[in-house]
PDB file of C-alpha atoms in Angstrom:
ATOM      1  CA  MET X 175      25.995 -11.574 -16.125  1.00  0.00           C
ATOM      2  CA  THR X 176      23.044 -13.174 -17.872  1.00  0.00           C
ATOM      3  CA  TRP X 177      19.935 -11.302 -18.260  1.00  0.00           C
ATOM      4  CA  THR X 178      17.537 -14.486 -18.504  1.00  0.00           C
ATOM      5  CA  TRP X 179      16.064 -13.978 -15.127  1.00  0.00           C
ATOM      6  CA  PHE X 180      14.710  -9.736 -16.506  1.00  0.00           C
ATOM      7  CA  HIS X 181      12.997 -11.611 -19.254  1.00  0.00           C
ATOM      8  CA  ARG X 182      11.559 -14.424 -17.747  1.00  0.00           C
ATOM      9  CA  LEU X 183      10.578 -11.381 -15.199  1.00  0.00           C
ATOM     10  CA  ALA X 184       8.757  -9.791 -18.460  1.00  0.00           C
ATOM     11  CA  SER X 185       7.212 -13.764 -19.253  1.00  0.00           C
ATOM     12  CA  PRO X 186       3.353 -13.229 -17.788  1.00  0.00           C
ATOM     13  CA  PRO X 187       2.786 -17.103 -17.327  1.00  0.00           C
ATOM     14  CA  HIS X 188       6.289 -17.122 -14.992  1.00  0.00           C
ATOM     15  CA  VAL X 189       4.910 -14.036 -13.526  1.00  0.00           C
ATOM     16  CA  TYR X 190       1.234 -15.247 -12.458  1.00  0.00           C
ATOM     17  CA  THR X 191       2.866 -19.062 -10.854  1.00  0.00           C
ATOM     18  CA  LEU X 192       6.501 -16.667  -9.458  1.00  0.00           C
ATOM     19  CA  ALA X 193       4.022 -14.346  -7.800  1.00  0.00           C
ATOM     20  CA  ALA X 194       1.404 -17.044  -7.013  1.00  0.00           C
ATOM     21  CA  ARG X 195       3.521 -19.035  -5.283  1.00  0.00           C
ATOM     22  CA  LEU X 196       5.180 -16.069  -3.300  1.00  0.00           C
ATOM     23  CA  THR X 197       2.440 -14.907  -1.497  1.00  0.00           C
ATOM     24  CA  PRO X 198       2.513 -16.800   1.367  1.00  0.00           C
ATOM     25  CA  TRP X 199       6.107 -16.315   2.616  1.00  0.00           C
ATOM     26  CA  PHE X 200       4.757 -12.342   2.274  1.00  0.00           C
ATOM     27  CA  ALA X 201       1.163 -13.070   4.097  1.00  0.00           C
ATOM     28  CA  TRP X 202       1.740 -14.729   6.855  1.00  0.00           C
ATOM     29  CA  PRO X 203       5.430 -13.214   7.935  1.00  0.00           C
ATOM     30  CA  ALA X 204       3.421 -10.561   7.158  1.00  0.00           C
ATOM     31  CA  ALA X 205       0.032 -11.464   9.453  1.00  0.00           C
ATOM     32  CA  LEU X 206       2.761 -11.995  12.216  1.00  0.00           C
ATOM     33  CA  CYS X 207       4.498  -8.670  12.600  1.00  0.00           C
ATOM     34  CA  ILE X 208       1.223  -6.632  12.552  1.00  0.00           C
ATOM     35  CA  ALA X 209      -0.366  -8.764  15.312  1.00  0.00           C
ATOM     36  CA  ALA X 210       3.170  -8.620  17.747  1.00  0.00           C
ATOM     37  CA  GLY X 211       3.229  -4.814  16.786  1.00  0.00           C
ATOM     38  CA  LEU X 212      -0.416  -4.388  17.774  1.00  0.00           C
ATOM     39  CA  TRP X 213       0.563  -6.728  21.602  1.00  0.00           C
ATOM     40  CA  GLY X 214       3.681  -4.707  21.260  1.00  0.00           C
ATOM     41  CA  GLY X 215       1.870  -1.065  21.162  1.00  0.00           C
ATOM     42  CA  LEU X 216      -0.961  -1.747  22.061  1.00  0.00           C
ATOM     43  CA  VAL X 217      -0.622  -2.893  25.736  1.00  0.00           C
ATOM     44  CA  LEU X 218       4.020  -3.717  26.419  1.00  0.00           C
ATOM     45  CA  ALA X 219       4.392  -0.084  25.309  1.00  0.00           C
ATOM     46  CA  PRO X 220       4.917   2.638  27.750  1.00  0.00           C
ATOM     47  CA  PRO X 221       2.794   5.702  27.806  1.00  0.00           C
ATOM     48  CA  ASP X 222       4.384   8.866  26.310  1.00  0.00           C
ATOM     49  CA  TYR X 223       4.809  11.326  29.036  1.00  0.00           C
ATOM     50  CA  GLN X 224       3.662  13.959  27.393  1.00  0.00           C
ATOM     51  CA  GLN X 225       0.599  12.363  24.803  1.00  0.00           C
ATOM     52  CA  GLY X 226      -0.285   9.458  27.651  1.00  0.00           C
ATOM     53  CA  ASP X 227      -1.687   6.507  25.749  1.00  0.00           C
ATOM     54  CA  GLY X 228      -2.822   9.160  23.294  1.00  0.00           C
ATOM     55  CA  PHE X 229       0.395   8.406  21.558  1.00  0.00           C
ATOM     56  CA  ARG X 230      -0.459   5.035  20.827  1.00  0.00           C
ATOM     57  CA  ILE X 231      -2.341   5.950  17.275  1.00  0.00           C
ATOM     58  CA  LEU X 232       1.685   6.132  16.271  1.00  0.00           C
ATOM     59  CA  TYR X 233       2.021   2.755  15.594  1.00  0.00           C
ATOM     60  CA  VAL X 234      -1.521   2.785  12.719  1.00  0.00           C
ATOM     61  CA  HIS X 235      -0.610   5.542  11.808  1.00  0.00           C
ATOM     62  CA  ALA X 236       2.724   6.056  11.033  1.00  0.00           C
ATOM     63  CA  PRO X 237       3.103   3.077   8.834  1.00  0.00           C
ATOM     64  CA  SER X 238      -0.186   3.599   7.310  1.00  0.00           C
ATOM     65  CA  ALA X 239       2.081   6.789   6.350  1.00  0.00           C
ATOM     66  CA  TRP X 240       4.659   4.863   5.105  1.00  0.00           C
ATOM     67  CA  MET X 241       2.660   2.834   2.757  1.00  0.00           C
ATOM     68  CA  SER X 242       1.092   5.676   0.896  1.00  0.00           C
ATOM     69  CA  LEU X 243       4.735   7.369   0.401  1.00  0.00           C
ATOM     70  CA  MET X 244       6.033   3.099  -0.350  1.00  0.00           C
ATOM     71  CA  VAL X 245       3.483   1.789  -2.375  1.00  0.00           C
ATOM     72  CA  TYR X 246       3.391   5.438  -4.533  1.00  0.00           C
ATOM     73  CA  MET X 247       7.417   5.163  -5.817  1.00  0.00           C
ATOM     74  CA  THR X 248       6.755   1.730  -6.004  1.00  0.00           C
ATOM     75  CA  MET X 249       4.504   2.547  -8.864  1.00  0.00           C
ATOM     76  CA  ALA X 250       5.904   5.405 -10.203  1.00  0.00           C
ATOM     77  CA  ILE X 251       9.460   3.234 -11.076  1.00  0.00           C
ATOM     78  CA  ALA X 252       6.925   0.417 -12.814  1.00  0.00           C
ATOM     79  CA  ALA X 253       5.339   2.723 -13.994  1.00  0.00           C
ATOM     80  CA  ALA X 254       8.923   4.276 -15.223  1.00  0.00           C
ATOM     81  CA  ILE X 255      10.002   0.819 -16.533  1.00  0.00           C
ATOM     82  CA  GLY X 256       7.042  -0.307 -18.480  1.00  0.00           C
ATOM     83  CA  LEU X 257       7.608   3.111 -20.392  1.00  0.00           C
ATOM     84  CA  ILE X 258      10.932   3.256 -21.192  1.00  0.00           C
ATOM     85  CA  TRP X 259      11.117  -0.700 -21.971  1.00  0.00           C
ATOM     86  CA  ARG X 260       6.904  -1.500 -22.940  1.00  0.00           C
ATOM     87  CA  MET X 261       6.922  -4.031 -20.345  1.00  0.00           C
ATOM     88  CA  LYS X 262       3.629  -5.375 -20.288  1.00  0.00           C
ATOM     89  CA  VAL X 263       3.910  -6.997 -16.946  1.00  0.00           C
ATOM     90  CA  ALA X 264       5.617  -3.585 -15.228  1.00  0.00           C
ATOM     91  CA  HIS X 265       2.899  -1.627 -16.190  1.00  0.00           C
ATOM     92  CA  ALA X 266       0.723  -4.300 -14.445  1.00  0.00           C
ATOM     93  CA  VAL X 267       2.430  -3.677 -11.099  1.00  0.00           C
ATOM     94  CA  ALA X 268       1.733   0.102 -11.893  1.00  0.00           C
ATOM     95  CA  ALA X 269      -1.835  -0.064 -11.999  1.00  0.00           C
ATOM     96  CA  SER X 270      -2.524  -3.127  -8.889  1.00  0.00           C
ATOM     97  CA  CYS X 271      -0.309  -0.247  -6.613  1.00  0.00           C
ATOM     98  CA  ALA X 272      -2.842   2.310  -7.272  1.00  0.00           C
ATOM     99  CA  PRO X 273      -5.939   1.028  -4.414  1.00  0.00           C
ATOM    100  CA  ILE X 274      -3.641  -0.166  -2.160  1.00  0.00           C
ATOM    101  CA  GLY X 275      -1.982   3.283  -2.229  1.00  0.00           C
ATOM    102  CA  ALA X 276      -5.458   4.588  -2.168  1.00  0.00           C
ATOM    103  CA  SER X 277      -6.409   3.068   0.430  1.00  0.00           C
ATOM    104  CA  PHE X 278      -3.470   3.340   2.966  1.00  0.00           C
ATOM    105  CA  THR X 279      -3.284   6.892   2.073  1.00  0.00           C
ATOM    106  CA  PHE X 280      -6.986   7.423   3.357  1.00  0.00           C
ATOM    107  CA  ALA X 281      -6.049   5.640   6.793  1.00  0.00           C
ATOM    108  CA  ALA X 282      -2.973   8.037   7.189  1.00  0.00           C
ATOM    109  CA  LEU X 283      -4.862  10.379   6.989  1.00  0.00           C
ATOM    110  CA  VAL X 284      -8.448   9.530   9.316  1.00  0.00           C
ATOM    111  CA  THR X 285      -5.523   8.516  12.035  1.00  0.00           C
ATOM    112  CA  GLY X 286      -3.899  11.455  11.791  1.00  0.00           C
ATOM    113  CA  ALA X 287      -6.868  13.435  11.744  1.00  0.00           C
ATOM    114  CA  LEU X 288      -7.891  11.061  15.138  1.00  0.00           C
ATOM    115  CA  TRP X 289      -4.684  12.548  16.567  1.00  0.00           C
ATOM    116  CA  GLY X 290      -4.819  15.962  15.949  1.00  0.00           C
ATOM    117  CA  GLU X 291      -7.497  16.695  17.791  1.00  0.00           C
ATOM    118  CA  PRO X 292      -6.637  15.447  21.115  1.00  0.00           C
ATOM    119  CA  MET X 293      -3.328  16.717  20.288  1.00  0.00           C
ATOM    120  CA  TRP X 294      -2.956  20.127  18.641  1.00  0.00           C
ATOM    121  CA  GLY X 295      -7.111  20.710  18.907  1.00  0.00           C
ATOM    122  CA  THR X 296      -8.446  20.363  15.314  1.00  0.00           C
ATOM    123  CA  TYR X 297      -8.859  17.210  13.115  1.00  0.00           C
ATOM    124  CA  TRP X 298      -7.716  18.971  10.333  1.00  0.00           C
ATOM    125  CA  GLU X 299      -5.744  22.207   9.360  1.00  0.00           C
ATOM    126  CA  TRP X 300      -4.598  23.417   6.150  1.00  0.00           C
ATOM    127  CA  ASP X 301      -1.158  22.814   7.033  1.00  0.00           C
ATOM    128  CA  PRO X 302       1.796  21.518   4.779  1.00  0.00           C
ATOM    129  CA  ARG X 303       2.084  18.078   5.428  1.00  0.00           C
ATOM    130  CA  LEU X 304      -1.319  17.198   5.512  1.00  0.00           C
ATOM    131  CA  THR X 305      -2.156  19.227   2.600  1.00  0.00           C
ATOM    132  CA  SER X 306       0.507  17.176   0.625  1.00  0.00           C
ATOM    133  CA  GLU X 307      -0.606  13.763   1.968  1.00  0.00           C
ATOM    134  CA  LEU X 308      -3.802  14.771   0.708  1.00  0.00           C
ATOM    135  CA  ILE X 309      -3.361  15.965  -2.460  1.00  0.00           C
ATOM    136  CA  LEU X 310      -1.338  11.866  -3.109  1.00  0.00           C
ATOM    137  CA  LEU X 311      -4.797  10.810  -1.662  1.00  0.00           C
ATOM    138  CA  PHE X 312      -5.963  12.948  -5.056  1.00  0.00           C
ATOM    139  CA  LEU X 313      -3.417  11.883  -7.039  1.00  0.00           C
ATOM    140  CA  TYR X 314      -4.102   7.602  -6.394  1.00  0.00           C
ATOM    141  CA  LEU X 315      -7.462   8.502  -7.518  1.00  0.00           C
ATOM    142  CA  GLY X 316      -6.653  10.570 -10.452  1.00  0.00           C
ATOM    143  CA  TYR X 317      -4.285   7.625 -11.835  1.00  0.00           C
ATOM    144  CA  MET X 318      -7.455   5.033 -11.094  1.00  0.00           C
ATOM    145  CA  GLY X 319     -10.161   7.668 -12.479  1.00  0.00           C
ATOM    146  CA  LEU X 320      -7.510   7.973 -15.567  1.00  0.00           C
ATOM    147  CA  ARG X 321      -7.179   4.531 -16.032  1.00  0.00           C
ATOM    148  CA  ALA X 322     -10.543   3.377 -15.834  1.00  0.00           C
ATOM    149  CA  GLY X 323     -11.942   6.170 -18.379  1.00  0.00           C
ATOM    150  CA  ILE X 324      -9.361   4.851 -20.870  1.00  0.00           C
ATOM    151  CA  GLU X 325     -10.995   2.306 -23.255  1.00  0.00           C
ATOM    152  CA  ASP X 326      -7.377   1.388 -24.600  1.00  0.00           C
ATOM    153  CA  PRO X 327      -5.476  -0.810 -21.709  1.00  0.00           C
ATOM    154  CA  GLN X 328      -1.837   0.041 -23.769  1.00  0.00           C
ATOM    155  CA  ARG X 329      -3.256   4.008 -23.985  1.00  0.00           C
ATOM    156  CA  ALA X 330      -4.991   4.057 -20.301  1.00  0.00           C
ATOM    157  CA  ASP X 331      -1.025   1.885 -19.043  1.00  0.00           C
ATOM    158  CA  ARG X 332       1.027   5.010 -20.919  1.00  0.00           C
ATOM    159  CA  ALA X 333      -1.162   7.986 -20.251  1.00  0.00           C
ATOM    160  CA  SER X 334      -1.762   6.851 -16.552  1.00  0.00           C
ATOM    161  CA  ALA X 335       2.184   6.134 -16.415  1.00  0.00           C
ATOM    162  CA  VAL X 336       3.086   9.615 -17.410  1.00  0.00           C
ATOM    163  CA  LEU X 337       0.467  10.359 -14.408  1.00  0.00           C
ATOM    164  CA  ALA X 338       1.771   8.860 -12.290  1.00  0.00           C
ATOM    165  CA  ILE X 339       5.614   9.666 -12.826  1.00  0.00           C
ATOM    166  CA  VAL X 340       4.798  13.645 -12.764  1.00  0.00           C
ATOM    167  CA  GLY X 341       3.245  12.437  -9.546  1.00  0.00           C
ATOM    168  CA  VAL X 342       6.790  12.340  -7.800  1.00  0.00           C
ATOM    169  CA  VAL X 343       7.172  15.790  -7.472  1.00  0.00           C
ATOM    170  CA  ASN X 344       4.369  14.974  -4.205  1.00  0.00           C
ATOM    171  CA  VAL X 345       6.609  12.909  -2.724  1.00  0.00           C
ATOM    172  CA  PRO X 346       9.801  15.050  -1.673  1.00  0.00           C
ATOM    173  CA  ILE X 347       7.409  17.679  -0.540  1.00  0.00           C
ATOM    174  CA  ILE X 348       5.515  15.376   1.909  1.00  0.00           C
ATOM    175  CA  HIS X 349       8.423  13.830   3.268  1.00  0.00           C
ATOM    176  CA  TYR X 350      10.333  17.402   3.933  1.00  0.00           C
ATOM    177  CA  SER X 351       7.614  19.490   4.358  1.00  0.00           C
ATOM    178  CA  VAL X 352       7.902  19.450   8.251  1.00  0.00           C
ATOM    179  CA  THR X 353      12.140  20.465   7.729  1.00  0.00           C
ATOM    180  CA  TRP X 354      10.654  22.833   5.244  1.00  0.00           C
ATOM    181  CA  TRP X 355       7.923  25.312   6.439  1.00  0.00           C
ATOM    182  CA  ASN X 356       7.030  25.721   9.936  1.00  0.00           C
ATOM    183  CA  SER X 357       4.169  22.341  10.762  1.00  0.00           C
ATOM    184  CA  LEU X 358       2.002  21.663  13.212  1.00  0.00           C
ATOM    185  CA  HIS X 359       3.149  17.750  12.456  1.00  0.00           C
ATOM    186  CA  GLN X 360       6.326  17.177  14.548  1.00  0.00           C
ATOM    187  CA  ALA X 361       9.355  16.424  12.203  1.00  0.00           C
ATOM    188  CA  PRO X 362      10.373  12.594  12.499  1.00  0.00           C
ATOM    189  CA  SER X 363      11.672  10.396  15.599  1.00  0.00           C
ATOM    190  CA  VAL X 364      12.424   7.330  13.679  1.00  0.00           C
ATOM    191  CA  MET X 365      13.182   7.705  10.187  1.00  0.00           C
ATOM    192  CA  ARG X 366      16.304   9.634  11.121  1.00  0.00           C
ATOM    193  CA  LEU X 367      20.450   8.601  11.398  1.00  0.00           C
ATOM    194  CA  ALA X 368      20.503   9.952  14.172  1.00  0.00           C
ATOM    195  CA  LYS X 369      19.229   7.495  17.547  1.00  0.00           C
ATOM    196  CA  PRO X 370      15.494   7.491  17.586  1.00  0.00           C
ATOM    197  CA  ALA X 371      14.298   9.513  20.530  1.00  0.00           C
ATOM    198  CA  MET X 372      11.912   6.823  21.451  1.00  0.00           C
ATOM    199  CA  PRO X 373      12.984   4.141  23.978  1.00  0.00           C
ATOM    200  CA  PHE X 374      13.320   0.344  22.706  1.00  0.00           C
ATOM    201  CA  ALA X 375       9.787  -0.832  23.978  1.00  0.00           C
ATOM    202  CA  MET X 376       8.365   2.285  22.682  1.00  0.00           C
ATOM    203  CA  VAL X 377      10.097   1.938  18.857  1.00  0.00           C
ATOM    204  CA  ALA X 378      10.411  -2.095  18.326  1.00  0.00           C
ATOM    205  CA  PRO X 379       6.189  -2.161  17.995  1.00  0.00           C
ATOM    206  CA  LEU X 380       7.116   0.404  15.538  1.00  0.00           C
ATOM    207  CA  LEU X 381       9.705  -1.514  13.540  1.00  0.00           C
ATOM    208  CA  LEU X 382       7.767  -4.798  13.517  1.00  0.00           C
ATOM    209  CA  MET X 383       3.752  -2.370  11.920  1.00  0.00           C
ATOM    210  CA  LEU X 384       6.226  -0.999   9.431  1.00  0.00           C
ATOM    211  CA  LEU X 385       8.083  -4.423   8.468  1.00  0.00           C
ATOM    212  CA  GLY X 386       4.441  -6.064   8.636  1.00  0.00           C
ATOM    213  CA  PHE X 387       3.081  -2.957   6.835  1.00  0.00           C
ATOM    214  CA  THR X 388       5.449  -3.793   3.764  1.00  0.00           C
ATOM    215  CA  LEU X 389       5.459  -7.282   3.428  1.00  0.00           C
ATOM    216  CA  LEU X 390       1.430  -6.938   3.380  1.00  0.00           C
ATOM    217  CA  PHE X 391       2.121  -4.744   0.533  1.00  0.00           C
ATOM    218  CA  VAL X 392       4.054  -7.095  -1.799  1.00  0.00           C
ATOM    219  CA  ALA X 393       1.666  -9.783  -0.655  1.00  0.00           C
ATOM    220  CA  LEU X 394      -1.575  -7.713  -1.500  1.00  0.00           C
ATOM    221  CA  LEU X 395       0.733  -7.116  -4.616  1.00  0.00           C
ATOM    222  CA  LEU X 396       1.261  -9.887  -5.670  1.00  0.00           C
ATOM    223  CA  THR X 397      -1.987 -10.979  -5.491  1.00  0.00           C
ATOM    224  CA  ARG X 398      -3.966  -8.135  -7.805  1.00  0.00           C
ATOM    225  CA  LEU X 399      -0.403  -9.145 -10.548  1.00  0.00           C
ATOM    226  CA  ARG X 400      -2.277 -11.853 -10.779  1.00  0.00           C
ATOM    227  CA  SER X 401      -5.633 -10.650 -11.697  1.00  0.00           C
ATOM    228  CA  GLU X 402      -4.163  -7.793 -13.940  1.00  0.00           C
ATOM    229  CA  VAL X 403      -1.903 -10.348 -15.992  1.00  0.00           C
ATOM    230  CA  LEU X 404      -4.829 -12.933 -16.125  1.00  0.00           C
ATOM    231  CA  THR X 405      -7.198  -9.890 -17.487  1.00  0.00           C
ATOM    232  CA  ARG X 406      -4.422  -8.257 -19.778  1.00  0.00           C
ATOM    233  CA  GLU X 407      -3.282 -11.681 -21.508  1.00  0.00           C
ATOM    234  CA  ARG X 408      -6.889 -12.126 -23.668  1.00  0.00           C
ATOM    235  CA  SER X 409      -5.814 -15.382 -25.529  1.00  0.00           C
ATOM    236  CA  ALA X 410      -2.626 -16.985 -24.411  1.00  0.00           C
ATOM    237  CA  SER X 411      -3.069 -20.837 -23.775  1.00  0.00           C
ATOM    238  CA  TRP X 412      -0.923 -20.800 -20.806  1.00  0.00           C
ATOM    239  CA  ILE X 413      -4.314 -19.147 -19.508  1.00  0.00           C
ATOM    240  CA  ARG X 414      -6.016 -22.609 -19.586  1.00  0.00           C
ATOM    241  CA  GLU X 415      -3.520 -23.688 -17.270  1.00  0.00           C
ATOM    242  CA  VAL X 416      -3.459 -21.521 -14.437  1.00  0.00           C
ATOM    243  CA  VAL X 417      -7.546 -21.633 -14.738  1.00  0.00           C
ATOM    244  CA  SER X 418      -8.202 -25.069 -15.124  1.00  0.00           C
ATOM    245  CA  ALA X 419      -6.009 -25.757 -11.967  1.00  0.00           C
TER     246      ALA X 419
ATOM    247  CA  MET F 219      -9.079  -4.529  31.291  1.00  0.00           C
ATOM    248  CA  ARG F 220     -10.589  -0.910  32.213  1.00  0.00           C
ATOM    249  CA  ALA F 221      -8.275   0.614  32.305  1.00  0.00           C
ATOM    250  CA  PHE F 222      -6.761  -0.303  28.690  1.00  0.00           C
ATOM    251  CA  LEU F 223     -10.380   0.023  27.245  1.00  0.00           C
ATOM    252  CA  ASP F 224     -10.359   3.670  28.571  1.00  0.00           C
ATOM    253  CA  MET F 225      -6.307   4.093  27.216  1.00  0.00           C
ATOM    254  CA  GLY F 226      -5.815   7.115  29.583  1.00  0.00           C
ATOM    255  CA  GLY F 227      -8.848   9.381  28.285  1.00  0.00           C
ATOM    256  CA  TYR F 228      -8.269   9.170  24.817  1.00  0.00           C
ATOM    257  CA  ALA F 229     -10.345   5.890  23.908  1.00  0.00           C
ATOM    258  CA  ALA F 230     -12.571   8.062  21.397  1.00  0.00           C
ATOM    259  CA  PHE F 231      -9.583   8.564  19.627  1.00  0.00           C
ATOM    260  CA  VAL F 232      -7.531   5.121  19.644  1.00  0.00           C
ATOM    261  CA  TRP F 233      -9.342   2.635  18.816  1.00  0.00           C
ATOM    262  CA  PRO F 234     -11.262   4.112  15.752  1.00  0.00           C
ATOM    263  CA  ALA F 235      -8.387   4.894  14.979  1.00  0.00           C
ATOM    264  CA  TYR F 236      -6.665   1.365  15.214  1.00  0.00           C
ATOM    265  CA  ALA F 237     -10.364  -0.211  13.797  1.00  0.00           C
ATOM    266  CA  VAL F 238      -9.899   1.949  10.412  1.00  0.00           C
ATOM    267  CA  THR F 239      -6.279   0.993   9.540  1.00  0.00           C
ATOM    268  CA  LEU F 240      -7.231  -2.828  10.655  1.00  0.00           C
ATOM    269  CA  ALA F 241     -10.513  -2.239   8.347  1.00  0.00           C
ATOM    270  CA  VAL F 242      -8.372  -1.149   5.339  1.00  0.00           C
ATOM    271  CA  ILE F 243      -6.237  -4.123   5.865  1.00  0.00           C
ATOM    272  CA  GLY F 244      -8.948  -6.148   6.185  1.00  0.00           C
ATOM    273  CA  LEU F 245     -10.702  -4.568   3.095  1.00  0.00           C
ATOM    274  CA  ASN F 246      -7.677  -4.815   1.106  1.00  0.00           C
ATOM    275  CA  ILE F 247      -7.286  -8.861   1.442  1.00  0.00           C
ATOM    276  CA  VAL F 248     -10.822  -9.369   0.572  1.00  0.00           C
ATOM    277  CA  TRP F 249     -10.771  -6.616  -2.639  1.00  0.00           C
ATOM    278  CA  ALA F 250      -7.234  -8.311  -3.514  1.00  0.00           C
ATOM    279  CA  ARG F 251      -8.803 -11.979  -3.226  1.00  0.00           C
ATOM    280  CA  ARG F 252     -12.566 -10.686  -5.432  1.00  0.00           C
ATOM    281  CA  ALA F 253     -10.539  -9.326  -8.281  1.00  0.00           C
ATOM    282  CA  LEU F 254      -8.694 -13.167  -8.340  1.00  0.00           C
ATOM    283  CA  VAL F 255     -11.632 -14.669  -8.340  1.00  0.00           C
ATOM    284  CA  ARG F 256     -13.618 -12.453 -10.886  1.00  0.00           C
ATOM    285  CA  ALA F 257     -10.209 -12.743 -12.884  1.00  0.00           C
ATOM    286  CA  ARG F 258     -10.264 -16.622 -13.129  1.00  0.00           C
ATOM    287  CA  GLU F 259     -13.651 -16.638 -13.519  1.00  0.00           C
ATOM    288  CA  GLU F 260     -13.822 -14.471 -16.594  1.00  0.00           C
ATOM    289  CA  ALA F 261     -10.845 -15.894 -17.734  1.00  0.00           C
ATOM    290  CA  ARG F 262     -12.748 -19.114 -17.727  1.00  0.00           C
ATOM    291  CA  ARG F 263     -15.775 -18.047 -19.197  1.00  0.00           C
ATOM    292  CA  ARG F 264     -13.412 -16.327 -22.215  1.00  0.00           C
ATOM    293  CA  LEU F 265     -11.688 -19.538 -22.780  1.00  0.00           C
ATOM    294  CA  GLN F 266     -15.192 -21.394 -22.834  1.00  0.00           C
ATOM    295  CA  MET F 267     -15.915 -19.115 -25.375  1.00  0.00           C
ATOM    296  CA  GLN F 268     -13.753 -19.783 -27.720  1.00  0.00           C
ATOM    297  CA  GLY F 269     -14.097 -23.371 -27.643  1.00  0.00           C
ATOM    298  CA  GLU F 270     -17.697 -23.319 -28.603  1.00  0.00           C
ATOM    299  CA  ALA F 271     -16.660 -20.867 -31.485  1.00  0.00           C
ATOM    300  CA  ARG F 272     -14.487 -23.508 -33.078  1.00  0.00           C
TER     301      ARG F 272
END
């Protein structure tokens, strides 16, 4: 087996052009999935027998929460690869993840509060799931603050990578908080191995939204990665070609 | 249509939740694109300065 593809992934000009070429292949399917998911979730799915139409917040809340965790794992894995193999592009991936993850963590918290008020009678509770998700937001913000505070890019990469990796501890805590502790938050009803606890018309829009958000993340990441690679490569001659094009 | 907008009495919670999420999606797209435009402009300026210094 040859490892040329891996070495090519470490080459900034190759990554830049590859990212540019791949972006539309993720962006348009993402738009389609999210549009179909919104239609299905707001119009086609039947009201819940307990929560009525209030349960429709699920279709924006769960995908945002999924993004908050999936983006964090991507960021931490990229940071680890950057630390271990001293791969600049991996650090650029990690840095690109943070603002995306932070914003969707914010969306998960706000939509969760808007769901909590009518169903639990409170916008916020210092509950294990809610508190650990809030800590996730602070981890993202801390990561971005740390990067912004260190001028030397290599030192910023390394210091922020350590923070990202240490913060992984929080991910299983968020995920299992609803089973480990007595949480207000319900246990997962779709992401489980047994049959989902919802009829197809309710599950299908959710799966579309989850897929759409994931594709959107890839498209956003590829776009951000291009700007990260451009700013990191100060004086490379390949930049002349891509910038003048 | 009115029934749809009313969301079974949950309109005050459902619609803001959708609005916030869609705003986050929209802002992410705008931010990512703006960062790329800025990075390209900055790279172009850098190359120009290098060219003049020669």
